[in-house]
mmCIF file of C-alpha atoms in Angstrom:
data_model
loop_
_atom_site.group_PDB
_atom_site.id
_atom_site.type_symbol
_atom_site.label_atom_id
_atom_site.label_comp_id
_atom_site.label_asym_id
_atom_site.label_seq_id
_atom_site.Cartn_x
_atom_site.Cartn_y
_atom_site.Cartn_z
ATOM 1 C CA UNK A 1 64.483 32.745 -22.878
ATOM 2 C CA UNK A 2 60.891 33.453 -21.813
ATOM 3 C CA UNK A 3 60.542 36.243 -24.413
ATOM 4 C CA UNK A 4 61.687 33.822 -27.137
ATOM 5 C CA UNK A 5 59.115 31.278 -25.985
ATOM 6 C CA UNK A 6 56.486 34.010 -25.935
ATOM 7 C CA UNK A 7 57.359 35.002 -29.526
ATOM 8 C CA UNK A 8 57.100 31.384 -30.692
ATOM 9 C CA UNK A 9 53.712 30.951 -28.980
ATOM 10 C CA UNK A 10 52.342 34.239 -30.364
ATOM 11 C CA UNK A 11 53.667 33.368 -33.835
ATOM 12 C CA UNK A 12 52.043 29.923 -33.693
ATOM 13 C CA UNK A 13 48.720 31.358 -32.536
ATOM 14 C CA UNK A 14 48.836 33.938 -35.342
ATOM 15 C CA UNK A 15 49.281 31.189 -37.960
ATOM 16 C CA UNK A 16 46.450 29.161 -36.403
ATOM 17 C CA UNK A 17 44.173 32.227 -36.424
ATOM 18 C CA UNK A 18 44.960 32.909 -40.097
ATOM 19 C CA UNK A 19 44.204 29.300 -41.052
ATOM 20 C CA UNK A 20 41.001 29.253 -39.031
ATOM 21 C CA UNK A 21 39.692 32.545 -40.411
ATOM 22 C CA UNK A 22 39.024 30.950 -43.815
ATOM 23 C CA UNK A 23 36.680 28.395 -42.212
ATOM 24 C CA UNK A 24 35.233 30.701 -39.539
ATOM 25 C CA UNK A 25 32.536 32.306 -41.671
ATOM 26 C CA UNK A 26 28.968 33.517 -41.041
ATOM 27 C CA UNK A 27 26.170 31.017 -41.802
ATOM 28 C CA UNK A 28 25.163 33.125 -44.805
ATOM 29 C CA UNK A 29 28.551 32.466 -46.467
ATOM 30 C CA UNK A 30 28.178 28.698 -45.971
ATOM 31 C CA UNK A 31 24.648 28.808 -47.410
ATOM 32 C CA UNK A 32 25.959 30.502 -50.574
ATOM 33 C CA UNK A 33 28.967 28.135 -50.616
ATOM 34 C CA UNK A 34 26.672 25.081 -50.592
ATOM 35 C CA UNK A 35 24.415 26.554 -53.296
ATOM 36 C CA UNK A 36 27.523 27.310 -55.411
ATOM 37 C CA UNK A 37 28.595 23.660 -55.237
ATOM 38 C CA UNK A 38 25.194 22.559 -56.552
ATOM 39 C CA UNK A 39 25.057 25.288 -59.234
ATOM 40 C CA UNK A 40 28.479 24.313 -60.572
ATOM 41 C CA UNK A 41 27.569 20.629 -60.549
ATOM 42 C CA UNK A 42 25.404 21.614 -63.529
ATOM 43 C CA UNK A 43 28.468 22.348 -65.647
ATOM 44 C CA UNK A 44 30.198 19.003 -65.139
ATOM 45 C CA UNK A 45 27.017 16.951 -64.825
ATOM 46 C CA UNK A 46 26.301 17.222 -68.557
ATOM 47 C CA UNK A 47 29.835 16.268 -69.672
ATOM 48 C CA UNK A 48 29.634 12.463 -69.345
ATOM 49 C CA UNK A 49 26.347 12.324 -71.292
ATOM 50 C CA UNK A 50 27.316 14.396 -74.366
ATOM 51 C CA UNK A 51 27.970 11.283 -76.538
ATOM 52 C CA UNK A 52 24.757 9.672 -75.177
ATOM 53 C CA UNK A 53 22.723 12.797 -76.053
ATOM 54 C CA UNK A 54 24.180 12.737 -79.599
ATOM 55 C CA UNK A 55 23.178 9.075 -79.973
ATOM 56 C CA UNK A 56 19.727 9.243 -78.369
ATOM 57 C CA UNK A 57 18.623 12.489 -80.009
ATOM 58 C CA UNK A 58 20.293 11.633 -83.368
ATOM 59 C CA UNK A 59 22.363 14.817 -83.260
ATOM 60 C CA UNK A 60 25.793 15.622 -84.695
ATOM 61 C CA UNK A 61 28.696 16.421 -82.377
ATOM 62 C CA UNK A 62 28.581 20.120 -83.291
ATOM 63 C CA UNK A 63 24.831 20.224 -82.536
ATOM 64 C CA UNK A 64 25.448 18.693 -79.107
ATOM 65 C CA UNK A 65 28.223 21.224 -78.359
ATOM 66 C CA UNK A 66 25.518 23.895 -78.790
ATOM 67 C CA UNK A 67 24.362 22.860 -75.297
ATOM 68 C CA UNK A 68 27.442 24.728 -74.035
ATOM 69 C CA UNK A 69 27.152 27.510 -76.621
ATOM 70 C CA UNK A 70 23.539 28.503 -75.833
ATOM 71 C CA UNK A 71 24.247 28.233 -72.090
ATOM 72 C CA UNK A 72 27.340 30.472 -72.271
ATOM 73 C CA UNK A 73 25.895 32.938 -74.813
ATOM 74 C CA UNK A 74 22.826 33.658 -72.681
ATOM 75 C CA UNK A 75 25.012 33.772 -69.571
ATOM 76 C CA UNK A 76 27.353 36.328 -71.215
ATOM 77 C CA UNK A 77 24.519 38.733 -72.108
ATOM 78 C CA UNK A 78 22.660 38.144 -68.824
ATOM 79 C CA UNK A 79 25.830 38.991 -66.865
ATOM 80 C CA UNK A 80 25.282 42.597 -67.942
ATOM 81 C CA UNK A 81 21.965 42.774 -66.066
ATOM 82 C CA UNK A 82 22.996 40.879 -62.917
ATOM 83 C CA UNK A 83 24.309 43.975 -61.140
ATOM 84 C CA UNK A 84 21.190 45.980 -61.971
ATOM 85 C CA UNK A 85 18.952 43.124 -60.784
ATOM 86 C CA UNK A 86 20.873 42.345 -57.559
ATOM 87 C CA UNK A 87 21.100 46.012 -56.541
ATOM 88 C CA UNK A 88 17.292 46.220 -56.712
ATOM 89 C CA UNK A 89 16.230 42.777 -55.450
ATOM 90 C CA UNK A 90 19.090 42.373 -52.993
ATOM 91 C CA UNK A 91 21.631 39.576 -53.072
ATOM 92 C CA UNK A 92 19.454 36.957 -51.337
ATOM 93 C CA UNK A 93 16.478 37.275 -53.718
ATOM 94 C CA UNK A 94 18.698 37.446 -56.812
ATOM 95 C CA UNK A 95 20.383 34.189 -55.757
ATOM 96 C CA UNK A 96 16.977 32.569 -55.141
ATOM 97 C CA UNK A 97 15.641 33.790 -58.521
ATOM 98 C CA UNK A 98 18.691 32.273 -60.230
ATOM 99 C CA UNK A 99 18.161 28.948 -58.442
ATOM 100 C CA UNK A 100 14.460 28.801 -59.410
ATOM 101 C CA UNK A 101 15.277 29.486 -63.090
ATOM 102 C CA UNK A 102 18.028 26.818 -63.132
ATOM 103 C CA UNK A 103 15.705 24.249 -61.499
ATOM 104 C CA UNK A 104 12.868 25.012 -63.936
ATOM 105 C CA UNK A 105 14.898 24.865 -67.156
ATOM 106 C CA UNK A 106 16.985 21.843 -66.162
ATOM 107 C CA UNK A 107 13.772 19.937 -65.280
ATOM 108 C CA UNK A 108 12.197 20.902 -68.631
ATOM 109 C CA UNK A 109 15.442 19.821 -70.334
ATOM 110 C CA UNK A 110 15.095 16.381 -68.759
ATOM 111 C CA UNK A 111 11.644 16.000 -70.343
ATOM 112 C CA UNK A 112 12.549 17.381 -73.808
ATOM 113 C CA UNK A 113 12.825 15.040 -76.779
ATOM 114 C CA UNK A 114 14.774 16.975 -79.412
ATOM 115 C CA UNK A 115 18.233 18.530 -79.601
ATOM 116 C CA UNK A 116 16.973 22.019 -80.524
ATOM 117 C CA UNK A 117 14.484 22.127 -77.642
ATOM 118 C CA UNK A 118 17.310 21.044 -75.327
ATOM 119 C CA UNK A 119 19.665 23.726 -76.724
ATOM 120 C CA UNK A 120 16.972 26.381 -76.113
ATOM 121 C CA UNK A 121 16.306 25.167 -72.575
ATOM 122 C CA UNK A 122 20.032 25.189 -71.787
ATOM 123 C CA UNK A 123 19.940 28.885 -72.739
ATOM 124 C CA UNK A 124 17.285 29.435 -70.043
ATOM 125 C CA UNK A 125 19.496 27.529 -67.616
ATOM 126 C CA UNK A 126 22.291 29.962 -68.551
ATOM 127 C CA UNK A 127 20.083 32.915 -67.543
ATOM 128 C CA UNK A 128 19.566 31.412 -64.087
ATOM 129 C CA UNK A 129 23.244 30.622 -63.761
ATOM 130 C CA UNK A 130 24.217 34.202 -64.674
ATOM 131 C CA UNK A 131 22.038 35.631 -61.900
ATOM 132 C CA UNK A 132 23.426 33.093 -59.467
ATOM 133 C CA UNK A 133 27.140 33.042 -60.427
ATOM 134 C CA UNK A 134 27.792 36.803 -60.578
ATOM 135 C CA UNK A 135 25.837 37.428 -57.395
ATOM 136 C CA UNK A 136 27.319 34.494 -55.449
ATOM 137 C CA UNK A 137 30.889 35.739 -55.960
ATOM 138 C CA UNK A 138 29.887 39.229 -54.804
ATOM 139 C CA UNK A 139 27.928 37.691 -51.883
ATOM 140 C CA UNK A 140 30.786 35.546 -50.606
ATOM 141 C CA UNK A 141 33.285 38.414 -50.939
ATOM 142 C CA UNK A 142 30.939 40.912 -49.255
ATOM 143 C CA UNK A 143 29.619 38.667 -46.476
ATOM 144 C CA UNK A 144 32.914 36.953 -45.648
ATOM 145 C CA UNK A 145 34.830 38.148 -42.594
ATOM 146 C CA UNK A 146 38.250 36.968 -43.787
ATOM 147 C CA UNK A 147 39.055 39.418 -46.621
ATOM 148 C CA UNK A 148 38.791 39.297 -50.414
ATOM 149 C CA UNK A 149 41.627 36.843 -51.100
ATOM 150 C CA UNK A 150 40.338 34.150 -48.712
ATOM 151 C CA UNK A 151 36.726 34.705 -49.818
ATOM 152 C CA UNK A 152 37.730 34.118 -53.450
ATOM 153 C CA UNK A 153 39.556 30.918 -52.428
ATOM 154 C CA UNK A 154 36.330 29.767 -50.726
ATOM 155 C CA UNK A 155 34.343 30.594 -53.882
ATOM 156 C CA UNK A 156 36.826 28.730 -56.103
ATOM 157 C CA UNK A 157 36.677 25.767 -53.687
ATOM 158 C CA UNK A 158 32.888 25.647 -54.118
ATOM 159 C CA UNK A 159 33.308 25.746 -57.905
ATOM 160 C CA UNK A 160 35.925 22.996 -57.729
ATOM 161 C CA UNK A 161 33.782 20.756 -55.512
ATOM 162 C CA UNK A 162 30.749 21.268 -57.755
ATOM 163 C CA UNK A 163 32.695 20.648 -60.957
ATOM 164 C CA UNK A 164 34.399 17.548 -59.536
ATOM 165 C CA UNK A 165 31.312 15.888 -58.010
ATOM 166 C CA UNK A 166 29.097 16.842 -60.982
ATOM 167 C CA UNK A 167 30.616 14.442 -63.565
ATOM 168 C CA UNK A 168 30.564 11.526 -61.122
ATOM 169 C CA UNK A 169 26.872 12.121 -60.439
ATOM 170 C CA UNK A 170 26.278 12.824 -64.154
ATOM 171 C CA UNK A 171 27.945 9.537 -65.146
ATOM 172 C CA UNK A 172 25.906 7.607 -62.589
ATOM 173 C CA UNK A 173 22.552 9.228 -63.499
ATOM 174 C CA UNK A 174 23.433 9.341 -67.207
ATOM 175 C CA UNK A 175 24.068 5.586 -67.280
ATOM 176 C CA UNK A 176 20.386 5.131 -66.396
ATOM 177 C CA UNK A 177 19.106 7.727 -68.863
ATOM 178 C CA UNK A 178 20.554 10.765 -70.648
ATOM 179 C CA UNK A 179 17.823 12.887 -69.022
ATOM 180 C CA UNK A 180 18.815 11.760 -65.490
ATOM 181 C CA UNK A 181 21.457 14.486 -64.897
ATOM 182 C CA UNK A 182 19.028 17.252 -65.941
ATOM 183 C CA UNK A 183 16.427 16.057 -63.445
ATOM 184 C CA UNK A 184 19.211 15.571 -60.882
ATOM 185 C CA UNK A 185 20.247 19.241 -61.133
ATOM 186 C CA UNK A 186 16.621 20.354 -60.732
ATOM 187 C CA UNK A 187 16.285 18.263 -57.560
ATOM 188 C CA UNK A 188 19.568 19.533 -56.083
ATOM 189 C CA UNK A 189 18.570 23.113 -56.834
ATOM 190 C CA UNK A 190 15.437 22.660 -54.725
ATOM 191 C CA UNK A 191 17.746 21.617 -51.838
ATOM 192 C CA UNK A 192 19.935 24.712 -52.456
ATOM 193 C CA UNK A 193 16.816 26.919 -52.482
ATOM 194 C CA UNK A 194 15.706 25.607 -49.092
ATOM 195 C CA UNK A 195 19.270 26.017 -47.744
ATOM 196 C CA UNK A 196 19.435 29.684 -48.757
ATOM 197 C CA UNK A 197 15.932 30.505 -47.501
ATOM 198 C CA UNK A 198 16.745 29.027 -44.081
ATOM 199 C CA UNK A 199 20.414 29.945 -43.593
ATOM 200 C CA UNK A 200 20.809 33.312 -45.305
ATOM 201 C CA UNK A 201 19.265 36.051 -43.161
ATOM 202 C CA UNK A 202 17.744 38.984 -45.010
ATOM 203 C CA UNK A 203 19.654 41.487 -42.851
ATOM 204 C CA UNK A 204 22.963 40.317 -44.332
ATOM 205 C CA UNK A 205 21.881 41.333 -47.804
ATOM 206 C CA UNK A 206 21.167 44.955 -46.872
ATOM 207 C CA UNK A 207 23.745 47.541 -47.770
ATOM 208 C CA UNK A 208 25.862 44.913 -49.567
ATOM 209 C CA UNK A 209 25.422 46.895 -52.757
ATOM 210 C CA UNK A 210 25.843 50.551 -51.918
ATOM 211 C CA UNK A 211 23.649 52.009 -54.658
ATOM 212 C CA UNK A 212 21.458 50.902 -57.528
ATOM 213 C CA UNK A 213 23.600 49.697 -60.430
ATOM 214 C CA UNK A 214 22.791 50.904 -63.937
ATOM 215 C CA UNK A 215 22.688 48.556 -66.938
ATOM 216 C CA UNK A 216 25.512 50.627 -68.423
ATOM 217 C CA UNK A 217 27.825 50.205 -65.406
ATOM 218 C CA UNK A 218 29.533 47.002 -66.662
ATOM 219 C CA UNK A 219 30.372 48.771 -69.947
ATOM 220 C CA UNK A 220 31.653 51.795 -68.036
ATOM 221 C CA UNK A 221 33.762 49.444 -65.900
ATOM 222 C CA UNK A 222 35.442 48.116 -69.063
ATOM 223 C CA UNK A 223 36.885 51.600 -69.612
ATOM 224 C CA UNK A 224 39.381 50.528 -66.953
ATOM 225 C CA UNK A 225 42.092 49.023 -69.121
ATOM 226 C CA UNK A 226 43.061 46.408 -66.517
ATOM 227 C CA UNK A 227 39.528 44.953 -66.354
ATOM 228 C CA UNK A 228 39.261 44.939 -70.130
ATOM 229 C CA UNK A 229 42.616 43.135 -70.459
ATOM 230 C CA UNK A 230 41.600 40.386 -68.018
ATOM 231 C CA UNK A 231 38.184 40.015 -69.678
ATOM 232 C CA UNK A 232 39.661 39.621 -73.187
ATOM 233 C CA UNK A 233 42.388 37.277 -71.886
ATOM 234 C CA UNK A 234 39.711 35.127 -70.201
ATOM 235 C CA UNK A 235 37.619 35.062 -73.401
ATOM 236 C CA UNK A 236 40.674 33.808 -75.322
ATOM 237 C CA UNK A 237 41.673 31.192 -72.750
ATOM 238 C CA UNK A 238 38.067 29.977 -72.535
ATOM 239 C CA UNK A 239 38.451 28.781 -76.141
ATOM 240 C CA UNK A 240 40.857 26.196 -74.756
ATOM 241 C CA UNK A 241 38.821 25.547 -71.595
ATOM 242 C CA UNK A 242 35.535 24.835 -73.405
ATOM 243 C CA UNK A 243 37.163 22.926 -76.254
ATOM 244 C CA UNK A 244 38.417 20.548 -73.573
ATOM 245 C CA UNK A 245 35.087 20.492 -71.727
ATOM 246 C CA UNK A 246 32.730 20.207 -74.718
ATOM 247 C CA UNK A 247 34.756 18.231 -77.266
ATOM 248 C CA UNK A 248 37.158 15.942 -75.328
ATOM 249 C CA UNK A 249 34.279 13.587 -74.273
ATOM 250 C CA UNK A 250 33.787 12.667 -77.956
ATOM 251 C CA UNK A 251 37.379 11.496 -78.532
ATOM 252 C CA UNK A 252 37.979 9.510 -75.321
ATOM 253 C CA UNK A 253 35.923 6.502 -76.349
ATOM 254 C CA UNK A 254 34.519 5.999 -72.828
ATOM 255 C CA UNK A 255 31.006 5.282 -71.529
ATOM 256 C CA UNK A 256 29.128 7.576 -69.112
ATOM 257 C CA UNK A 257 30.799 6.079 -66.027
ATOM 258 C CA UNK A 258 34.272 6.306 -67.585
ATOM 259 C CA UNK A 259 33.801 9.938 -68.595
ATOM 260 C CA UNK A 260 32.434 10.656 -65.122
ATOM 261 C CA UNK A 261 35.612 9.314 -63.490
ATOM 262 C CA UNK A 262 37.945 11.218 -65.862
ATOM 263 C CA UNK A 263 36.176 14.524 -65.199
ATOM 264 C CA UNK A 264 36.040 13.699 -61.490
ATOM 265 C CA UNK A 265 39.866 13.544 -61.548
ATOM 266 C CA UNK A 266 39.933 16.796 -63.531
ATOM 267 C CA UNK A 267 37.594 18.479 -61.048
ATOM 268 C CA UNK A 268 39.439 17.253 -57.939
ATOM 269 C CA UNK A 269 42.735 18.688 -59.229
ATOM 270 C CA UNK A 270 40.908 21.906 -60.154
ATOM 271 C CA UNK A 271 39.467 22.198 -56.634
ATOM 272 C CA UNK A 272 42.685 21.337 -54.763
ATOM 273 C CA UNK A 273 44.960 23.655 -56.767
ATOM 274 C CA UNK A 274 42.500 26.581 -56.711
ATOM 275 C CA UNK A 275 42.434 26.475 -52.909
ATOM 276 C CA UNK A 276 45.933 25.378 -51.886
ATOM 277 C CA UNK A 277 48.353 25.981 -54.770
ATOM 278 C CA UNK A 278 47.180 29.222 -56.409
ATOM 279 C CA UNK A 279 47.703 31.393 -53.276
ATOM 280 C CA UNK A 280 51.258 30.009 -52.957
ATOM 281 C CA UNK A 281 52.049 30.745 -56.623
ATOM 282 C CA UNK A 282 50.673 34.241 -56.166
ATOM 283 C CA UNK A 283 52.848 34.760 -53.094
ATOM 284 C CA UNK A 284 56.033 33.350 -54.681
ATOM 285 C CA UNK A 285 55.886 34.613 -58.275
ATOM 286 C CA UNK A 286 53.092 37.202 -58.428
ATOM 287 C CA UNK A 287 49.662 36.974 -60.074
ATOM 288 C CA UNK A 288 50.573 37.859 -63.662
ATOM 289 C CA UNK A 289 53.679 35.641 -63.980
ATOM 290 C CA UNK A 290 51.860 32.687 -62.409
ATOM 291 C CA UNK A 291 48.850 33.181 -64.682
ATOM 292 C CA UNK A 292 50.979 33.282 -67.832
ATOM 293 C CA UNK A 293 52.907 30.159 -66.747
ATOM 294 C CA UNK A 294 49.664 28.208 -66.122
ATOM 295 C CA UNK A 295 48.165 29.288 -69.457
ATOM 296 C CA UNK A 296 51.340 28.345 -71.357
ATOM 297 C CA UNK A 297 51.356 24.871 -69.779
ATOM 298 C CA UNK A 298 47.647 24.491 -70.571
ATOM 299 C CA UNK A 299 48.313 25.386 -74.225
ATOM 300 C CA UNK A 300 51.044 22.697 -74.340
ATOM 301 C CA UNK A 301 48.589 20.119 -72.947
ATOM 302 C CA UNK A 302 46.077 21.038 -75.664
ATOM 303 C CA UNK A 303 48.811 20.629 -78.294
ATOM 304 C CA UNK A 304 49.544 17.151 -76.897
ATOM 305 C CA UNK A 305 45.821 16.325 -77.136
ATOM 306 C CA UNK A 306 45.822 17.595 -80.722
ATOM 307 C CA UNK A 307 48.844 15.496 -81.747
ATOM 308 C CA UNK A 308 47.862 12.265 -79.962
ATOM 309 C CA UNK A 309 44.050 12.556 -80.254
ATOM 310 C CA UNK A 310 43.666 8.855 -81.127
ATOM 311 C CA UNK A 311 45.848 7.692 -78.199
ATOM 312 C CA UNK A 312 43.280 7.284 -75.429
ATOM 313 C CA UNK A 313 45.611 7.391 -72.406
ATOM 314 C CA UNK A 314 47.265 10.646 -73.603
ATOM 315 C CA UNK A 315 43.912 12.430 -73.930
ATOM 316 C CA UNK A 316 42.669 11.123 -70.555
ATOM 317 C CA UNK A 317 45.917 12.099 -68.781
ATOM 318 C CA UNK A 318 45.937 15.550 -70.431
ATOM 319 C CA UNK A 319 42.311 16.228 -69.416
ATOM 320 C CA UNK A 320 42.982 15.301 -65.771
ATOM 321 C CA UNK A 321 46.253 17.310 -65.597
ATOM 322 C CA UNK A 322 44.509 20.305 -67.191
ATOM 323 C CA UNK A 323 42.363 20.495 -64.048
ATOM 324 C CA UNK A 324 45.408 21.531 -61.996
ATOM 325 C CA UNK A 325 46.389 24.295 -64.433
ATOM 326 C CA UNK A 326 42.825 25.601 -64.785
ATOM 327 C CA UNK A 327 42.257 25.536 -61.011
ATOM 328 C CA UNK A 328 45.323 27.698 -60.451
ATOM 329 C CA UNK A 329 44.443 30.053 -63.281
ATOM 330 C CA UNK A 330 40.806 30.488 -62.237
ATOM 331 C CA UNK A 331 41.777 31.637 -58.737
ATOM 332 C CA UNK A 332 44.585 33.857 -60.024
ATOM 333 C CA UNK A 333 42.471 35.627 -62.646
ATOM 334 C CA UNK A 334 39.411 35.985 -60.346
ATOM 335 C CA UNK A 335 41.571 37.542 -57.617
ATOM 336 C CA UNK A 336 43.161 39.849 -60.204
ATOM 337 C CA UNK A 337 39.732 40.952 -61.508
ATOM 338 C CA UNK A 338 38.471 41.745 -57.994
ATOM 339 C CA UNK A 339 41.532 43.973 -57.488
ATOM 340 C CA UNK A 340 41.844 45.327 -61.031
ATOM 341 C CA UNK A 341 39.636 48.413 -61.024
ATOM 342 C CA UNK A 342 38.066 50.832 -58.514
ATOM 343 C CA UNK A 343 34.489 49.688 -59.219
ATOM 344 C CA UNK A 344 31.843 47.731 -57.241
ATOM 345 C CA UNK A 345 32.818 44.048 -57.087
ATOM 346 C CA UNK A 346 29.458 42.967 -58.529
ATOM 347 C CA UNK A 347 30.016 45.317 -61.496
ATOM 348 C CA UNK A 348 33.599 44.132 -62.027
ATOM 349 C CA UNK A 349 32.417 40.517 -61.904
ATOM 350 C CA UNK A 350 29.608 41.176 -64.402
ATOM 351 C CA UNK A 351 31.851 43.046 -66.869
ATOM 352 C CA UNK A 352 34.580 40.407 -66.728
ATOM 353 C CA UNK A 353 32.123 37.488 -66.938
ATOM 354 C CA UNK A 354 30.403 39.026 -69.988
ATOM 355 C CA UNK A 355 33.669 38.901 -71.947
ATOM 356 C CA UNK A 356 34.722 35.538 -70.505
ATOM 357 C CA UNK A 357 31.519 33.742 -71.493
ATOM 358 C CA UNK A 358 31.561 35.144 -75.032
ATOM 359 C CA UNK A 359 34.683 33.002 -75.512
ATOM 360 C CA UNK A 360 32.886 30.128 -73.798
ATOM 361 C CA UNK A 361 29.933 30.501 -76.197
ATOM 362 C CA UNK A 362 31.909 30.490 -79.454
ATOM 363 C CA UNK A 363 34.455 27.785 -78.529
ATOM 364 C CA UNK A 364 32.270 24.639 -78.141
ATOM 365 C CA UNK A 365 30.404 25.027 -81.449
ATOM 366 C CA UNK A 366 33.620 26.040 -83.234
ATOM 367 C CA UNK A 367 35.330 22.893 -81.866
ATOM 368 C CA UNK A 368 32.524 20.674 -83.164
ATOM 369 C CA UNK A 369 32.549 22.363 -86.577
ATOM 370 C CA UNK A 370 36.372 22.237 -86.925
ATOM 371 C CA UNK A 371 36.225 18.488 -86.286
ATOM 372 C CA UNK A 372 33.530 18.091 -88.974
ATOM 373 C CA UNK A 373 35.374 20.260 -91.497
ATOM 374 C CA UNK A 374 38.859 18.847 -90.891
ATOM 375 C CA UNK A 375 39.418 16.153 -88.242
ATOM 376 C CA UNK A 376 39.201 15.627 -84.463
ATOM 377 C CA UNK A 377 42.767 16.894 -83.900
ATOM 378 C CA UNK A 378 42.166 20.446 -85.171
ATOM 379 C CA UNK A 379 39.863 21.701 -82.330
ATOM 380 C CA UNK A 380 42.585 21.085 -79.726
ATOM 381 C CA UNK A 381 45.325 22.768 -81.790
ATOM 382 C CA UNK A 382 43.097 25.812 -82.426
ATOM 383 C CA UNK A 383 42.202 25.925 -78.709
ATOM 384 C CA UNK A 384 45.923 25.917 -77.866
ATOM 385 C CA UNK A 385 46.557 28.810 -80.271
ATOM 386 C CA UNK A 386 43.838 30.913 -78.601
ATOM 387 C CA UNK A 387 45.256 30.176 -75.141
ATOM 388 C CA UNK A 388 48.741 31.258 -76.279
ATOM 389 C CA UNK A 389 47.264 34.447 -77.776
ATOM 390 C CA UNK A 390 45.837 35.223 -74.304
ATOM 391 C CA UNK A 391 49.367 34.914 -72.829
ATOM 392 C CA UNK A 392 50.802 37.233 -75.499
ATOM 393 C CA UNK A 393 47.915 39.674 -74.939
ATOM 394 C CA UNK A 394 48.550 39.803 -71.166
ATOM 395 C CA UNK A 395 52.285 40.316 -71.849
ATOM 396 C CA UNK A 396 51.592 43.183 -74.273
ATOM 397 C CA UNK A 397 49.393 44.891 -71.663
ATOM 398 C CA UNK A 398 51.571 44.125 -68.625
ATOM 399 C CA UNK A 399 51.890 47.790 -67.644
ATOM 400 C CA UNK A 400 48.093 48.066 -67.308
ATOM 401 C CA UNK A 401 47.719 45.020 -65.043
ATOM 402 C CA UNK A 402 50.910 44.853 -62.980
ATOM 403 C CA UNK A 403 49.286 46.896 -60.177
ATOM 404 C CA UNK A 404 47.084 43.921 -59.144
ATOM 405 C CA UNK A 405 50.094 42.416 -57.342
ATOM 406 C CA UNK A 406 50.371 45.523 -55.168
ATOM 407 C CA UNK A 407 46.691 45.772 -54.155
ATOM 408 C CA UNK A 408 46.005 44.585 -50.618
ATOM 409 C CA UNK A 409 43.575 41.695 -51.123
ATOM 410 C CA UNK A 410 42.525 41.572 -47.528
ATOM 411 C CA UNK A 411 40.566 44.792 -47.718
#
């Protein structure tokens, strides 16, 4: 009887320890976590003001979608240098450099008075984000004391919180002026800068990257078929992701506050599923099967948006529900990438992100142009086709990626 009680107690304490280990992190991890939230606010902050920017700067919808294209294009190319930069500057100073660049270009964006100047400045913002995003994932994974899988969940939670709070803040600031969200990001980035300077000790950045990374390392990493497969799949699925993000605001017929609330719902579901649901799916069905299921459902949602584009409640519901599918998929694919190839995590992240953001660069402008050439339904249908191609592509290369389910994520 006593041994049974002992087993129950030890089992209960083990579960409690496992749950606590995610939250029991060094201060450095929480500093990066907080900065991540603010950095990713920048993505959602701009969403509610896209129609307002088009109106105030007398720009077409496809010109306004270039705010996402320039941002993602610069980020894609800059991802290739992040490893080389962070291995020389160290993680702390690379993160701080990224924050300074984001703050500078978002502030300048708030004071610009033409769409092309704004598109160019968003490109500069993308450079800062590349330095920050690639390094922050590597920093959280390296500095965390709870293993890769839990560190990635923490990272995805920061993304989710940033993306969900961003539109609400963007809608509120954007209702005052379209430039408000740009100046808001700059201000928040100053707070993040102070947080990292104070909370992230320099000693924790030493030896995080074992050796200096060459500019060619991300390309060499893509020789690993598994990493290449995930990168191409992410580029394809990002056509759907950024069609939703960059073009859906134009067809919802809502003001800044309304768009802010819709994307808040989207972001909350993205955050909750990335932290709580994705690990369960991974455990029950495996990474690859779960990923393909989420992408297929996302494609179906895009098809629904394409068919019922003029029915407001369908588009709003589809956008919010898409958050759940994208939250799951983001965690699943990020975990898979970290375990895909025997290369430095910073290098794997840079190589994968380079391919992923190429898709994110082409998709927004393509969506705007397809709507101008044909009608507002076509961008969503085309986005759905690209997402389904990513599922087929993963299926065709299953033998190269199936090993990610057998890699121990805790190490």
